[in-house]
Amino acid sequence: MQRYQISGEKAFQIAKLDANDTADWDGKKKEAKKTFKTLRKELAVLQQKLYAEHKHKVLIILQAMDTGGKDGTIRAIFEEVNPQGVKVANFKVPSTFELDHDYLWRVHQKVPGKGEIVIFNRSHYEDVLVVRVHDLVPKEVWNKRYDHINAFEKMLADEGTTILKFYLHIDKDEQKQRFLERLTNPHKQWKFNPNDLEERKLWDQYQKAYQDALNKTSTPWAPWYAIPANHNWYRNLCISSIIVDTLRSFTMGYPDPIPDPQQYVKQLENESARD
Ligand code: ADP
Protein backbone atom coordinates (compact mmCIF):
# COMPACT_ATOMS: atom_id res chain seq x y z
CA MET A 1 0.00 0.00 0.00
CA GLN A 2 3.08 2.21 -0.09
CA ARG A 3 2.02 2.86 -3.68
CA TYR A 4 -0.17 5.76 -2.52
CA GLN A 5 2.31 7.34 -0.13
CA ILE A 6 3.54 10.77 -1.12
CA SER A 7 7.25 10.34 -0.71
CA GLY A 8 8.61 13.75 -1.47
CA GLU A 9 11.01 12.27 -4.04
CA LYS A 10 8.61 12.90 -6.91
CA ALA A 11 6.12 15.77 -7.00
CA PHE A 12 2.58 14.52 -6.51
CA GLN A 13 0.23 15.48 -9.34
CA ILE A 14 -3.35 15.16 -8.26
CA ALA A 15 -4.68 15.05 -11.83
CA LYS A 16 -2.61 11.91 -12.47
CA LEU A 17 -4.16 9.95 -9.62
CA ASP A 18 -7.02 7.84 -10.98
CA ALA A 19 -9.84 8.00 -8.44
CA ASN A 20 -11.14 4.72 -9.89
CA ASP A 21 -7.87 2.86 -9.39
CA THR A 22 -8.20 -0.53 -7.73
CA ALA A 23 -4.68 -1.78 -8.64
CA ASP A 24 -4.19 -5.53 -8.07
CA TRP A 25 -7.75 -5.83 -6.77
CA ASP A 26 -9.32 -5.07 -10.13
CA GLY A 27 -12.30 -7.41 -10.56
CA LYS A 28 -11.82 -8.84 -7.07
CA LYS A 29 -14.30 -6.78 -5.10
CA LYS A 30 -15.73 -9.75 -3.18
CA GLU A 31 -12.29 -10.94 -2.12
CA ALA A 32 -11.29 -7.39 -1.19
CA LYS A 33 -14.34 -7.01 1.05
CA LYS A 34 -13.46 -10.27 2.80
CA THR A 35 -9.87 -9.16 3.33
CA PHE A 36 -11.10 -5.84 4.66
CA LYS A 37 -13.31 -7.56 7.23
CA THR A 38 -10.35 -9.63 8.42
CA LEU A 39 -8.26 -6.47 8.73
CA ARG A 40 -11.03 -4.74 10.64
CA LYS A 41 -11.08 -7.59 13.15
CA GLU A 42 -7.32 -7.41 13.52
CA LEU A 43 -7.57 -3.66 14.04
CA ALA A 44 -9.94 -4.26 16.96
CA VAL A 45 -7.46 -6.67 18.58
CA LEU A 46 -4.52 -4.31 18.03
CA GLN A 47 -6.48 -1.35 19.36
CA GLN A 48 -7.36 -3.28 22.50
CA LYS A 49 -3.63 -3.86 23.10
CA LEU A 50 -2.82 -0.24 22.33
CA TYR A 51 -5.38 0.83 24.92
CA ALA A 52 -4.18 -1.66 27.54
CA GLU A 53 -0.50 -0.94 26.99
CA HIS A 54 -1.07 2.79 27.37
CA LYS A 55 2.10 3.75 25.51
CA HIS A 56 1.47 4.69 21.88
CA LYS A 57 -0.57 7.62 20.62
CA VAL A 58 -2.03 7.45 17.12
CA LEU A 59 -3.38 10.35 15.12
CA ILE A 60 -5.25 9.65 11.87
CA ILE A 61 -6.12 12.65 9.72
CA LEU A 62 -8.84 12.43 7.07
CA GLN A 63 -9.28 15.09 4.42
CA ALA A 64 -11.44 15.05 1.31
CA MET A 65 -13.63 17.10 -0.95
CA ASP A 66 -17.34 17.16 0.00
CA THR A 67 -18.86 13.65 -0.34
CA GLY A 68 -15.32 12.23 -0.42
CA GLY A 69 -16.24 9.57 2.13
CA LYS A 70 -14.69 10.68 5.43
CA ASP A 71 -17.74 9.72 7.48
CA GLY A 72 -18.17 6.39 5.69
CA THR A 73 -14.49 5.54 6.18
CA ILE A 74 -14.72 6.13 9.92
CA ARG A 75 -17.92 4.12 10.21
CA ALA A 76 -16.64 1.18 8.19
CA ILE A 77 -13.12 0.84 9.55
CA PHE A 78 -13.71 1.53 13.23
CA GLU A 79 -16.95 -0.41 13.59
CA GLU A 80 -15.46 -3.04 15.86
CA VAL A 81 -13.04 -1.12 18.08
CA ASN A 82 -13.50 -0.29 21.74
CA PRO A 83 -15.03 3.22 21.81
CA GLN A 84 -13.21 3.90 25.08
CA GLY A 85 -9.89 4.21 23.30
CA VAL A 86 -10.94 5.77 20.00
CA LYS A 87 -12.17 9.31 19.52
CA VAL A 88 -13.26 11.33 16.52
CA ALA A 89 -12.64 15.08 16.39
CA ASN A 90 -14.60 17.08 13.81
CA PHE A 91 -13.32 20.45 12.71
CA LYS A 92 -16.03 22.71 11.36
CA VAL A 93 -16.07 26.44 10.62
CA PRO A 94 -14.18 27.90 13.62
CA SER A 95 -16.18 29.73 16.28
CA THR A 96 -15.33 33.37 17.06
CA PHE A 97 -13.64 32.13 20.23
CA GLU A 98 -11.50 29.70 18.23
CA LEU A 99 -10.69 32.46 15.75
CA ASP A 100 -9.40 34.57 18.65
CA HIS A 101 -6.57 32.03 18.91
CA ASP A 102 -3.99 30.72 16.47
CA TYR A 103 -5.31 28.07 14.06
CA LEU A 104 -3.49 25.20 15.74
CA TRP A 105 -4.92 25.98 19.16
CA ARG A 106 -8.19 24.09 18.75
CA VAL A 107 -6.40 21.21 17.05
CA HIS A 108 -3.73 20.69 19.70
CA GLN A 109 -6.40 20.17 22.35
CA LYS A 110 -7.73 17.14 20.48
CA VAL A 111 -4.53 15.18 19.78
CA PRO A 112 -4.35 11.65 21.23
CA GLY A 113 -3.04 10.80 24.66
CA LYS A 114 -1.26 7.52 25.49
CA GLY A 115 -3.27 4.45 24.50
CA GLU A 116 -5.58 6.45 22.26
CA ILE A 117 -6.40 6.58 18.58
CA VAL A 118 -7.85 9.92 17.51
CA ILE A 119 -9.35 10.43 14.06
CA PHE A 120 -9.49 13.96 12.75
CA ASN A 121 -12.50 14.42 10.45
CA ARG A 122 -11.07 17.53 8.74
CA SER A 123 -8.18 19.15 10.55
CA HIS A 124 -5.67 22.00 10.60
CA TYR A 125 -5.29 21.36 6.87
CA GLU A 126 -8.49 23.32 6.35
CA ASP A 127 -6.35 26.33 7.22
CA VAL A 128 -4.40 25.89 3.98
CA LEU A 129 -7.39 24.61 1.95
CA VAL A 130 -10.75 26.36 2.44
CA VAL A 131 -8.93 29.34 3.96
CA ARG A 132 -6.74 29.63 0.89
CA VAL A 133 -9.48 29.01 -1.67
CA HIS A 134 -11.76 31.61 -0.08
CA ASP A 135 -9.03 34.14 0.72
CA LEU A 136 -10.04 34.09 4.38
CA VAL A 137 -6.57 35.34 5.26
CA PRO A 138 -3.95 36.87 2.96
CA LYS A 139 -1.47 34.64 1.12
CA GLU A 140 1.43 35.87 3.32
CA VAL A 141 -0.42 34.35 6.26
CA TRP A 142 -1.54 30.96 4.89
CA ASN A 143 1.69 30.44 2.97
CA LYS A 144 3.68 30.25 6.21
CA ARG A 145 1.39 27.61 7.62
CA TYR A 146 2.96 24.65 5.79
CA ASP A 147 6.14 25.19 7.81
CA HIS A 148 4.16 25.64 11.03
CA ILE A 149 2.25 22.43 10.36
CA ASN A 150 5.42 20.45 9.63
CA ALA A 151 7.00 21.74 12.83
CA PHE A 152 3.86 21.08 14.87
CA GLU A 153 3.57 17.53 13.58
CA LYS A 154 7.30 16.96 14.15
CA MET A 155 6.85 18.00 17.76
CA LEU A 156 3.93 15.58 18.16
CA ALA A 157 5.97 12.79 16.56
CA ASP A 158 9.05 13.52 18.71
CA GLU A 159 6.80 13.31 21.74
CA GLY A 160 5.56 9.87 20.74
CA THR A 161 2.60 10.36 18.39
CA THR A 162 2.34 8.28 15.23
CA ILE A 163 0.64 10.30 12.51
CA LEU A 164 -1.06 8.95 9.38
CA LYS A 165 -2.74 11.34 6.94
CA PHE A 166 -5.22 10.27 4.28
CA TYR A 167 -6.55 12.33 1.42
CA LEU A 168 -9.56 10.51 -0.08
CA HIS A 169 -9.49 11.25 -3.78
CA ILE A 170 -12.79 11.21 -5.69
CA ASP A 171 -13.27 12.81 -9.10
CA LYS A 172 -15.75 15.48 -10.06
CA ASP A 173 -18.17 13.07 -11.76
CA GLU A 174 -18.27 10.89 -8.71
CA GLN A 175 -19.04 13.91 -6.55
CA LYS A 176 -21.97 14.74 -8.82
CA GLN A 177 -23.33 11.19 -8.47
CA ARG A 178 -22.96 11.33 -4.71
CA PHE A 179 -24.77 14.68 -4.48
CA LEU A 180 -27.60 13.27 -6.61
CA GLU A 181 -27.78 10.24 -4.34
CA ARG A 182 -27.94 12.54 -1.28
CA LEU A 183 -30.72 14.60 -2.83
CA THR A 184 -32.87 11.63 -3.74
CA ASN A 185 -32.30 9.29 -0.79
CA PRO A 186 -34.46 10.30 2.23
CA HIS A 187 -31.83 8.88 4.59
CA LYS A 188 -29.15 11.09 3.10
CA GLN A 189 -30.96 14.33 2.30
CA TRP A 190 -30.01 15.80 5.68
CA LYS A 191 -26.40 15.75 4.55
CA PHE A 192 -26.97 18.08 1.63
CA ASN A 193 -26.32 21.79 1.99
CA PRO A 194 -27.06 24.07 -1.02
CA ASN A 195 -23.76 25.77 -0.35
CA ASP A 196 -22.04 22.49 -1.33
CA LEU A 197 -22.79 23.35 -4.97
CA GLU A 198 -21.07 26.72 -4.58
CA GLU A 199 -18.02 24.89 -3.25
CA ARG A 200 -18.20 22.48 -6.19
CA LYS A 201 -17.69 25.42 -8.54
CA LEU A 202 -14.31 25.89 -6.89
CA TRP A 203 -13.25 22.30 -7.60
CA ASP A 204 -10.07 23.23 -9.50
CA GLN A 205 -8.90 25.70 -6.88
CA TYR A 206 -9.42 23.07 -4.19
CA GLN A 207 -7.51 20.47 -6.20
CA LYS A 208 -4.59 22.88 -6.54
CA ALA A 209 -4.70 23.66 -2.82
CA TYR A 210 -4.74 19.93 -2.00
CA GLN A 211 -1.87 19.22 -4.34
CA ASP A 212 0.27 21.92 -2.74
CA ALA A 213 -0.64 20.91 0.80
CA LEU A 214 0.17 17.25 0.18
CA ASN A 215 3.47 18.05 -1.51
CA LYS A 216 4.58 20.49 1.16
CA THR A 217 3.53 18.52 4.23
CA SER A 218 4.17 14.86 3.48
CA THR A 219 7.10 14.18 5.79
CA PRO A 220 8.82 11.06 7.13
CA TRP A 221 7.22 11.74 10.52
CA ALA A 222 3.72 12.45 9.16
CA PRO A 223 3.26 10.96 5.67
CA TRP A 224 0.31 11.66 3.40
CA TYR A 225 -1.42 8.89 1.51
CA ALA A 226 -3.55 9.94 -1.47
CA ILE A 227 -6.12 7.14 -1.70
CA PRO A 228 -8.30 6.50 -4.78
CA ALA A 229 -11.77 6.74 -3.25
CA ASN A 230 -14.40 6.39 -5.97
CA HIS A 231 -14.85 2.78 -4.82
CA ASN A 232 -15.64 2.62 -1.14
CA TRP A 233 -14.58 -1.02 -0.83
CA TYR A 234 -11.10 -0.25 -2.22
CA ARG A 235 -10.71 2.90 -0.13
CA ASN A 236 -11.59 0.94 3.03
CA LEU A 237 -9.15 -1.82 2.14
CA CYS A 238 -6.27 0.60 1.49
CA ILE A 239 -6.76 2.70 4.60
CA SER A 240 -7.35 -0.20 6.96
CA SER A 241 -4.31 -2.04 5.69
CA ILE A 242 -2.07 1.00 6.21
CA ILE A 243 -3.41 1.48 9.75
CA VAL A 244 -3.10 -2.21 10.63
CA ASP A 245 0.45 -2.40 9.20
CA THR A 246 1.41 0.57 11.33
CA LEU A 247 -0.08 -0.86 14.53
CA ARG A 248 1.54 -4.25 13.86
CA SER A 249 4.91 -2.54 13.69
CA PHE A 250 4.53 -1.38 17.31
CA THR A 251 4.92 -4.98 18.61
CA MET A 252 2.76 -4.23 21.60
CA GLY A 253 2.13 -6.31 24.67
CA TYR A 254 -0.26 -6.21 27.56
CA PRO A 255 1.15 -4.60 30.72
CA ASP A 256 2.99 -7.02 33.06
CA PRO A 257 0.55 -8.98 35.19
CA ILE A 258 0.68 -8.50 38.95
CA PRO A 259 2.98 -10.97 40.74
CA ASP A 260 1.31 -14.16 41.91
CA PRO A 261 -2.30 -13.65 40.75
CA GLN A 262 -3.04 -17.07 42.30
CA GLN A 263 -3.07 -15.63 45.83
CA TYR A 264 -6.04 -13.43 44.88
CA VAL A 265 -7.83 -16.35 43.29
CA LYS A 266 -7.45 -18.17 46.62
CA GLN A 267 -8.66 -15.13 48.51
CA LEU A 268 -11.82 -15.02 46.39
CA GLU A 269 -12.39 -18.76 46.70
CA ASN A 270 -12.08 -18.58 50.49
CA GLU A 271 -14.56 -15.75 50.47
CA SER A 272 -17.20 -17.86 48.72
CA ALA A 273 -16.47 -20.81 51.06
CA ARG A 274 -17.19 -18.57 54.05
CA ASP A 275 -20.52 -17.32 52.62
P1 ADP B 1 -18.42 17.83 6.87
O1 ADP B 1 -18.49 18.31 5.46
O2 ADP B 1 -17.02 17.67 7.37
O3 ADP B 1 -19.26 16.60 7.12
P2 ADP B 1 -19.81 20.26 7.46
O4 ADP B 1 -20.75 20.04 6.33
O5 ADP B 1 -20.34 20.84 8.73
O6 ADP B 1 -19.05 18.92 7.84
O7 ADP B 1 -18.63 21.16 6.92
C1 ADP B 1 -17.67 21.69 7.74
C2 ADP B 1 -17.21 22.96 7.06
O8 ADP B 1 -16.29 23.62 7.92
C3 ADP B 1 -16.48 22.71 5.75
O9 ADP B 1 -17.05 23.48 4.75
C4 ADP B 1 -15.07 23.16 6.06
O10 ADP B 1 -14.40 23.67 4.94
C5 ADP B 1 -15.30 24.19 7.11
N1 ADP B 1 -14.10 24.45 7.91
C6 ADP B 1 -13.39 23.58 8.65
N2 ADP B 1 -12.31 24.18 9.18
C7 ADP B 1 -12.33 25.45 8.76
C8 ADP B 1 -11.48 26.56 8.96
N3 ADP B 1 -10.38 26.47 9.70
N4 ADP B 1 -11.82 27.74 8.39
C9 ADP B 1 -12.93 27.85 7.65
N5 ADP B 1 -13.78 26.82 7.41
C10 ADP B 1 -13.48 25.64 7.96
Coordinates of C-alpha atoms and ligand atoms in Angstrom, one line a residue:
M1 CA 0.0 0.0 0.0
Q2 CA 3.1 2.2 -0.1
R3 CA 2.0 2.9 -3.7
Y4 CA -0.2 5.8 -2.5
Q5 CA 2.3 7.3 -0.1
I6 CA 3.5 10.8 -1.1
S7 CA 7.2 10.3 -0.7
G8 CA 8.6 13.7 -1.5
E9 CA 11.0 12.3 -4.0
K10 CA 8.6 12.9 -6.9
A11 CA 6.1 15.8 -7.0
F12 CA 2.6 14.5 -6.5
Q13 CA 0.2 15.5 -9.3
I14 CA -3.3 15.2 -8.3
A15 CA -4.7 15.0 -11.8
K16 CA -2.6 11.9 -12.5
L17 CA -4.2 9.9 -9.6
D18 CA -7.0 7.8 -11.0
A19 CA -9.8 8.0 -8.4
N20 CA -11.1 4.7 -9.9
D21 CA -7.9 2.9 -9.4
T22 CA -8.2 -0.5 -7.7
A23 CA -4.7 -1.8 -8.6
D24 CA -4.2 -5.5 -8.1
W25 CA -7.7 -5.8 -6.8
D26 CA -9.3 -5.1 -10.1
G27 CA -12.3 -7.4 -10.6
K28 CA -11.8 -8.8 -7.1
K29 CA -14.3 -6.8 -5.1
K30 CA -15.7 -9.7 -3.2
E31 CA -12.3 -10.9 -2.1
A32 CA -11.3 -7.4 -1.2
K33 CA -14.3 -7.0 1.1
K34 CA -13.5 -10.3 2.8
T35 CA -9.9 -9.2 3.3
F36 CA -11.1 -5.8 4.7
K37 CA -13.3 -7.6 7.2
T38 CA -10.4 -9.6 8.4
L39 CA -8.3 -6.5 8.7
R40 CA -11.0 -4.7 10.6
K41 CA -11.1 -7.6 13.2
E42 CA -7.3 -7.4 13.5
L43 CA -7.6 -3.7 14.0
A44 CA -9.9 -4.3 17.0
V45 CA -7.5 -6.7 18.6
L46 CA -4.5 -4.3 18.0
Q47 CA -6.5 -1.3 19.4
Q48 CA -7.4 -3.3 22.5
K49 CA -3.6 -3.9 23.1
L50 CA -2.8 -0.2 22.3
Y51 CA -5.4 0.8 24.9
A52 CA -4.2 -1.7 27.5
E53 CA -0.5 -0.9 27.0
H54 CA -1.1 2.8 27.4
K55 CA 2.1 3.7 25.5
H56 CA 1.5 4.7 21.9
K57 CA -0.6 7.6 20.6
V58 CA -2.0 7.4 17.1
L59 CA -3.4 10.4 15.1
I60 CA -5.2 9.7 11.9
I61 CA -6.1 12.6 9.7
L62 CA -8.8 12.4 7.1
Q63 CA -9.3 15.1 4.4
A64 CA -11.4 15.1 1.3
M65 CA -13.6 17.1 -1.0
D66 CA -17.3 17.2 0.0
T67 CA -18.9 13.6 -0.3
G68 CA -15.3 12.2 -0.4
G69 CA -16.2 9.6 2.1
K70 CA -14.7 10.7 5.4
D71 CA -17.7 9.7 7.5
G72 CA -18.2 6.4 5.7
T73 CA -14.5 5.5 6.2
I74 CA -14.7 6.1 9.9
R75 CA -17.9 4.1 10.2
A76 CA -16.6 1.2 8.2
I77 CA -13.1 0.8 9.6
F78 CA -13.7 1.5 13.2
E79 CA -16.9 -0.4 13.6
E80 CA -15.5 -3.0 15.9
V81 CA -13.0 -1.1 18.1
N82 CA -13.5 -0.3 21.7
P83 CA -15.0 3.2 21.8
Q84 CA -13.2 3.9 25.1
G85 CA -9.9 4.2 23.3
V86 CA -10.9 5.8 20.0
K87 CA -12.2 9.3 19.5
V88 CA -13.3 11.3 16.5
A89 CA -12.6 15.1 16.4
N90 CA -14.6 17.1 13.8
F91 CA -13.3 20.4 12.7
K92 CA -16.0 22.7 11.4
V93 CA -16.1 26.4 10.6
P94 CA -14.2 27.9 13.6
S95 CA -16.2 29.7 16.3
T96 CA -15.3 33.4 17.1
F97 CA -13.6 32.1 20.2
E98 CA -11.5 29.7 18.2
L99 CA -10.7 32.5 15.8
D100 CA -9.4 34.6 18.6
H101 CA -6.6 32.0 18.9
D102 CA -4.0 30.7 16.5
Y103 CA -5.3 28.1 14.1
L104 CA -3.5 25.2 15.7
W105 CA -4.9 26.0 19.2
R106 CA -8.2 24.1 18.7
V107 CA -6.4 21.2 17.0
H108 CA -3.7 20.7 19.7
Q109 CA -6.4 20.2 22.4
K110 CA -7.7 17.1 20.5
V111 CA -4.5 15.2 19.8
P112 CA -4.3 11.6 21.2
G113 CA -3.0 10.8 24.7
K114 CA -1.3 7.5 25.5
G115 CA -3.3 4.5 24.5
E116 CA -5.6 6.4 22.3
I117 CA -6.4 6.6 18.6
V118 CA -7.8 9.9 17.5
I119 CA -9.3 10.4 14.1
F120 CA -9.5 14.0 12.8
N121 CA -12.5 14.4 10.5
R122 CA -11.1 17.5 8.7
S123 CA -8.2 19.2 10.5
H124 CA -5.7 22.0 10.6
Y125 CA -5.3 21.4 6.9
E126 CA -8.5 23.3 6.4
D127 CA -6.4 26.3 7.2
V128 CA -4.4 25.9 4.0
L129 CA -7.4 24.6 2.0
V130 CA -10.8 26.4 2.4
V131 CA -8.9 29.3 4.0
R132 CA -6.7 29.6 0.9
V133 CA -9.5 29.0 -1.7
H134 CA -11.8 31.6 -0.1
D135 CA -9.0 34.1 0.7
L136 CA -10.0 34.1 4.4
V137 CA -6.6 35.3 5.3
P138 CA -3.9 36.9 3.0
K139 CA -1.5 34.6 1.1
E140 CA 1.4 35.9 3.3
V141 CA -0.4 34.3 6.3
W142 CA -1.5 31.0 4.9
N143 CA 1.7 30.4 3.0
K144 CA 3.7 30.2 6.2
R145 CA 1.4 27.6 7.6
Y146 CA 3.0 24.7 5.8
D147 CA 6.1 25.2 7.8
H148 CA 4.2 25.6 11.0
I149 CA 2.3 22.4 10.4
N150 CA 5.4 20.4 9.6
A151 CA 7.0 21.7 12.8
F152 CA 3.9 21.1 14.9
E153 CA 3.6 17.5 13.6
K154 CA 7.3 17.0 14.2
M155 CA 6.9 18.0 17.8
L156 CA 3.9 15.6 18.2
A157 CA 6.0 12.8 16.6
D158 CA 9.0 13.5 18.7
E159 CA 6.8 13.3 21.7
G160 CA 5.6 9.9 20.7
T161 CA 2.6 10.4 18.4
T162 CA 2.3 8.3 15.2
I163 CA 0.6 10.3 12.5
L164 CA -1.1 9.0 9.4
K165 CA -2.7 11.3 6.9
F166 CA -5.2 10.3 4.3
Y167 CA -6.6 12.3 1.4
L168 CA -9.6 10.5 -0.1
H169 CA -9.5 11.2 -3.8
I170 CA -12.8 11.2 -5.7
D171 CA -13.3 12.8 -9.1
K172 CA -15.8 15.5 -10.1
D173 CA -18.2 13.1 -11.8
E174 CA -18.3 10.9 -8.7
Q175 CA -19.0 13.9 -6.5
K176 CA -22.0 14.7 -8.8
Q177 CA -23.3 11.2 -8.5
R178 CA -23.0 11.3 -4.7
F179 CA -24.8 14.7 -4.5
L180 CA -27.6 13.3 -6.6
E181 CA -27.8 10.2 -4.3
R182 CA -27.9 12.5 -1.3
L183 CA -30.7 14.6 -2.8
T184 CA -32.9 11.6 -3.7
N185 CA -32.3 9.3 -0.8
P186 CA -34.5 10.3 2.2
H187 CA -31.8 8.9 4.6
K188 CA -29.1 11.1 3.1
Q189 CA -31.0 14.3 2.3
W190 CA -30.0 15.8 5.7
K191 CA -26.4 15.8 4.6
F192 CA -27.0 18.1 1.6
N193 CA -26.3 21.8 2.0
P194 CA -27.1 24.1 -1.0
N195 CA -23.8 25.8 -0.3
D196 CA -22.0 22.5 -1.3
L197 CA -22.8 23.3 -5.0
E198 CA -21.1 26.7 -4.6
E199 CA -18.0 24.9 -3.3
R200 CA -18.2 22.5 -6.2
K201 CA -17.7 25.4 -8.5
L202 CA -14.3 25.9 -6.9
W203 CA -13.3 22.3 -7.6
D204 CA -10.1 23.2 -9.5
Q205 CA -8.9 25.7 -6.9
Y206 CA -9.4 23.1 -4.2
Q207 CA -7.5 20.5 -6.2
K208 CA -4.6 22.9 -6.5
A209 CA -4.7 23.7 -2.8
Y210 CA -4.7 19.9 -2.0
Q211 CA -1.9 19.2 -4.3
D212 CA 0.3 21.9 -2.7
A213 CA -0.6 20.9 0.8
L214 CA 0.2 17.2 0.2
N215 CA 3.5 18.0 -1.5
K216 CA 4.6 20.5 1.2
T217 CA 3.5 18.5 4.2
S218 CA 4.2 14.9 3.5
T219 CA 7.1 14.2 5.8
P220 CA 8.8 11.1 7.1
W221 CA 7.2 11.7 10.5
A222 CA 3.7 12.4 9.2
P223 CA 3.3 11.0 5.7
W224 CA 0.3 11.7 3.4
Y225 CA -1.4 8.9 1.5
A226 CA -3.6 9.9 -1.5
I227 CA -6.1 7.1 -1.7
P228 CA -8.3 6.5 -4.8
A229 CA -11.8 6.7 -3.2
N230 CA -14.4 6.4 -6.0
H231 CA -14.9 2.8 -4.8
N232 CA -15.6 2.6 -1.1
W233 CA -14.6 -1.0 -0.8
Y234 CA -11.1 -0.2 -2.2
R235 CA -10.7 2.9 -0.1
N236 CA -11.6 0.9 3.0
L237 CA -9.2 -1.8 2.1
C238 CA -6.3 0.6 1.5
I239 CA -6.8 2.7 4.6
S240 CA -7.4 -0.2 7.0
S241 CA -4.3 -2.0 5.7
I242 CA -2.1 1.0 6.2
I243 CA -3.4 1.5 9.7
V244 CA -3.1 -2.2 10.6
D245 CA 0.5 -2.4 9.2
T246 CA 1.4 0.6 11.3
L247 CA -0.1 -0.9 14.5
R248 CA 1.5 -4.2 13.9
S249 CA 4.9 -2.5 13.7
F250 CA 4.5 -1.4 17.3
T251 CA 4.9 -5.0 18.6
M252 CA 2.8 -4.2 21.6
G253 CA 2.1 -6.3 24.7
Y254 CA -0.3 -6.2 27.6
P255 CA 1.1 -4.6 30.7
D256 CA 3.0 -7.0 33.1
P257 CA 0.5 -9.0 35.2
I258 CA 0.7 -8.5 39.0
P259 CA 3.0 -11.0 40.7
D260 CA 1.3 -14.2 41.9
P261 CA -2.3 -13.7 40.8
Q262 CA -3.0 -17.1 42.3
Q263 CA -3.1 -15.6 45.8
Y264 CA -6.0 -13.4 44.9
V265 CA -7.8 -16.4 43.3
K266 CA -7.4 -18.2 46.6
Q267 CA -8.7 -15.1 48.5
L268 CA -11.8 -15.0 46.4
E269 CA -12.4 -18.8 46.7
N270 CA -12.1 -18.6 50.5
E271 CA -14.6 -15.8 50.5
S272 CA -17.2 -17.9 48.7
A273 CA -16.5 -20.8 51.1
R274 CA -17.2 -18.6 54.1
D275 CA -20.5 -17.3 52.6
Ligands
ADP1 P1 -18.4 17.8 6.9 O1 -18.5 18.3 5.5 O2 -17.0 17.7 7.4 O3 -19.3 16.6 7.1 P2 -19.8 20.3 7.5 O4 -20.8 20.0 6.3 O5 -20.3 20.8 8.7 O6 -19.0 18.9 7.8 O7 -18.6 21.2 6.9 C1 -17.7 21.7 7.7 C2 -17.2 23.0 7.1 O8 -16.3 23.6 7.9 C3 -16.5 22.7 5.8 O9 -17.0 23.5 4.7 C4 -15.1 23.2 6.1 O10 -14.4 23.7 4.9 C5 -15.3 24.2 7.1 N1 -14.1 24.5 7.9 C6 -13.4 23.6 8.6 N2 -12.3 24.2 9.2 C7 -12.3 25.5 8.8 C8 -11.5 26.6 9.0 N3 -10.4 26.5 9.7 N4 -11.8 27.7 8.4 C9 -12.9 27.8 7.7 N5 -13.8 26.8 7.4 C10 -13.5 25.6 8.0

